[in-house]
């Protein structure tokens, strides 16, 4: 099934880990929403539970390059959550590509980060891949890209401190 979602996932997202155990697409959407809850609330524990711990889970993003394994991915985001910049994003303009036991969500993250009291806009092309495994939906892959090189460099510098 392929469809465009009217929903967005951002700072008002809820922790729906319990609902992410449902095998259908509603469970995948619960896992997606829970990811944005964890990210925007800087909740490392919930974040780690949304990602699989599979050694081949992969993150391709502006901050970590290519990282593999749930532990390495959680460690990077721990630095984001506890670093000098406060990042907030909303995932929108989402297209869902779903089948039996897997779902890919592609769209745009928009938001901002605050560093040294200054708010800077953020725009990231984003895709997130989830699989239903061991009785729950878990994220196995993420790809994010920032198009503008100057915006990318400023974001990396802000997060790294």
CSV table of C-alpha atoms in Angstrom, one decimal:
chain,number,residue,atom,x,y,z
A,1,UNK,CA,0.0,0.0,0.0
A,2,UNK,CA,1.2,3.5,-0.8
A,3,UNK,CA,-0.5,6.6,0.5
A,4,UNK,CA,0.1,10.1,1.5
A,5,UNK,CA,-0.5,10.8,5.2
A,6,UNK,CA,-2.3,13.9,6.5
A,7,UNK,CA,-0.7,13.4,9.9
A,8,UNK,CA,2.5,15.1,11.1
A,9,UNK,CA,4.8,13.9,13.9
A,10,UNK,CA,6.5,16.5,16.1
A,11,UNK,CA,6.8,17.9,19.6
A,12,UNK,CA,3.2,16.9,20.4
A,13,UNK,CA,3.9,13.2,19.5
A,14,UNK,CA,3.0,10.7,22.1
A,15,UNK,CA,4.9,7.6,23.5
A,16,UNK,CA,2.9,4.8,21.9
A,17,UNK,CA,5.3,1.9,22.5
A,18,UNK,CA,2.4,-0.3,23.7
A,19,UNK,CA,0.5,0.3,20.4
A,20,UNK,CA,3.7,-0.5,18.4
A,21,UNK,CA,3.1,-4.1,19.2
A,22,UNK,CA,0.1,-4.3,16.8
A,23,UNK,CA,1.2,-6.2,13.7
A,24,UNK,CA,-0.6,-3.9,11.2
A,25,UNK,CA,0.2,-0.5,9.8
A,26,UNK,CA,-1.3,1.2,12.9
A,27,UNK,CA,1.4,-0.4,14.9
A,28,UNK,CA,4.0,1.0,12.5
A,29,UNK,CA,2.5,4.4,12.8
A,30,UNK,CA,2.6,4.1,16.6
A,31,UNK,CA,6.4,3.3,16.4
A,32,UNK,CA,6.9,6.3,14.1
A,33,UNK,CA,5.1,8.6,16.4
A,34,UNK,CA,7.0,7.2,19.4
A,35,UNK,CA,10.3,8.0,17.6
A,36,UNK,CA,9.3,11.6,17.3
A,37,UNK,CA,8.2,11.7,20.9
A,38,UNK,CA,11.5,10.3,22.0
A,39,UNK,CA,13.5,12.7,19.8
A,40,UNK,CA,11.6,15.9,20.7
A,41,UNK,CA,11.5,15.0,24.4
A,42,UNK,CA,15.2,13.9,24.4
A,43,UNK,CA,14.1,10.6,25.9
A,44,UNK,CA,17.1,8.2,25.4
A,45,UNK,CA,15.3,5.2,27.0
A,46,UNK,CA,12.3,5.4,24.7
A,47,UNK,CA,14.5,6.2,21.7
A,48,UNK,CA,16.5,3.0,22.3
A,49,UNK,CA,13.3,0.9,22.4
A,50,UNK,CA,12.1,2.3,19.1
A,51,UNK,CA,15.3,1.2,17.3
A,52,UNK,CA,16.2,-2.4,16.8
A,53,UNK,CA,19.4,-3.6,18.4
A,54,UNK,CA,20.2,-5.5,15.2
A,55,UNK,CA,23.9,-5.1,14.2
A,56,UNK,CA,22.9,-4.2,10.7
A,57,UNK,CA,20.4,-1.4,11.6
A,58,UNK,CA,21.7,1.6,9.7
A,59,UNK,CA,21.6,5.4,10.2
A,60,UNK,CA,22.7,7.6,7.4
A,61,UNK,CA,22.4,11.2,8.5
A,62,UNK,CA,24.1,14.6,8.6
A,63,UNK,CA,25.6,14.0,12.0
A,64,UNK,CA,26.8,10.5,12.1
A,65,UNK,CA,27.5,9.7,8.5
A,66,UNK,CA,26.8,5.9,8.3
A,67,UNK,CA,26.4,4.1,11.6
A,68,UNK,CA,25.4,0.5,12.1
A,69,UNK,CA,23.8,-1.2,15.1
A,70,UNK,CA,21.2,0.1,17.5
A,71,UNK,CA,23.8,0.7,20.2
A,72,UNK,CA,25.9,3.0,18.0
A,73,UNK,CA,22.8,4.9,16.8
A,74,UNK,CA,21.5,5.4,20.3
A,75,UNK,CA,25.0,6.6,21.4
A,76,UNK,CA,25.0,9.3,18.7
A,77,UNK,CA,21.5,10.5,19.6
A,78,UNK,CA,22.5,10.6,23.3
A,79,UNK,CA,25.1,13.2,22.2
A,80,UNK,CA,22.4,15.2,20.4
A,81,UNK,CA,20.0,15.0,23.3
A,82,UNK,CA,22.6,16.1,25.8
A,83,UNK,CA,24.6,18.5,23.6
A,84,UNK,CA,24.8,22.2,23.4
A,85,UNK,CA,21.9,22.7,20.9
A,86,UNK,CA,18.2,22.0,21.5
A,87,UNK,CA,16.8,20.4,18.4
A,88,UNK,CA,13.1,20.1,17.6
A,89,UNK,CA,11.6,18.7,14.4
A,90,UNK,CA,8.3,17.8,12.9
A,91,UNK,CA,8.0,15.1,10.2
A,92,UNK,CA,5.5,16.0,7.5
A,93,UNK,CA,4.7,15.7,3.8
A,94,UNK,CA,4.9,11.9,4.5
A,95,UNK,CA,4.3,9.2,2.0
A,96,UNK,CA,3.8,5.7,3.5
A,97,UNK,CA,5.0,2.6,1.6
A,98,UNK,CA,3.8,-0.4,3.5
A,99,UNK,CA,3.5,-4.1,3.1
A,100,UNK,CA,3.2,-7.2,5.3
A,101,UNK,CA,5.6,-6.7,8.2
A,102,UNK,CA,7.4,-3.6,6.8
A,103,UNK,CA,6.8,0.1,6.4
A,104,UNK,CA,8.8,3.0,4.9
A,105,UNK,CA,7.9,6.6,5.7
A,106,UNK,CA,9.5,9.3,3.5
A,107,UNK,CA,9.0,13.0,3.9
A,108,UNK,CA,10.5,16.2,5.3
A,109,UNK,CA,11.6,17.1,8.8
A,110,UNK,CA,11.2,20.8,9.5
A,111,UNK,CA,12.0,22.5,12.8
A,112,UNK,CA,14.9,24.3,14.4
A,113,UNK,CA,17.7,24.2,16.8
A,114,UNK,CA,18.6,26.7,19.4
A,115,UNK,CA,22.3,27.4,20.2
A,116,UNK,CA,23.6,30.3,22.2
A,117,UNK,CA,20.1,31.7,22.5
A,118,UNK,CA,19.7,31.9,18.7
A,119,UNK,CA,17.0,29.8,16.9
A,120,UNK,CA,18.1,28.4,13.5
A,121,UNK,CA,15.7,26.8,11.0
A,122,UNK,CA,16.2,23.2,10.0
A,123,UNK,CA,15.1,21.3,6.9
A,124,UNK,CA,15.9,17.6,6.4
A,125,UNK,CA,14.8,15.2,3.7
A,126,UNK,CA,14.0,12.1,5.7
A,127,UNK,CA,13.1,8.4,5.3
A,128,UNK,CA,12.5,5.9,8.1
A,129,UNK,CA,12.2,2.1,7.6
A,130,UNK,CA,10.4,-0.1,10.2
A,131,UNK,CA,9.9,-3.8,10.4
A,132,UNK,CA,7.6,-5.9,12.5
A,133,UNK,CA,9.8,-8.4,14.3
A,134,UNK,CA,9.7,-10.2,17.7
A,135,UNK,CA,6.2,-8.9,18.4
A,136,UNK,CA,6.9,-5.2,17.8
A,137,UNK,CA,7.6,-2.6,15.2
A,138,UNK,CA,11.2,-1.4,15.3
A,139,UNK,CA,13.2,1.1,13.2
A,140,UNK,CA,15.9,-0.5,11.1
A,141,UNK,CA,17.0,2.3,8.9
A,142,UNK,CA,17.0,6.1,8.7
A,143,UNK,CA,18.3,8.4,6.0
A,144,UNK,CA,18.4,12.2,6.4
A,145,UNK,CA,19.9,14.8,4.2
A,146,UNK,CA,20.3,18.6,4.4
A,147,UNK,CA,20.6,20.1,0.9
A,148,UNK,CA,22.3,23.4,1.6
A,149,UNK,CA,26.0,22.9,2.4
A,150,UNK,CA,26.2,26.0,4.6
A,151,UNK,CA,23.1,24.9,6.6
A,152,UNK,CA,24.6,21.5,7.0
A,153,UNK,CA,27.9,22.8,8.2
A,154,UNK,CA,26.2,25.2,10.7
A,155,UNK,CA,24.0,22.3,12.1
A,156,UNK,CA,27.0,20.0,12.5
A,157,UNK,CA,29.0,22.7,14.3
A,158,UNK,CA,26.1,23.5,16.6
A,159,UNK,CA,25.5,19.8,17.6
A,160,UNK,CA,29.2,19.0,18.0
A,161,UNK,CA,29.7,22.2,20.1
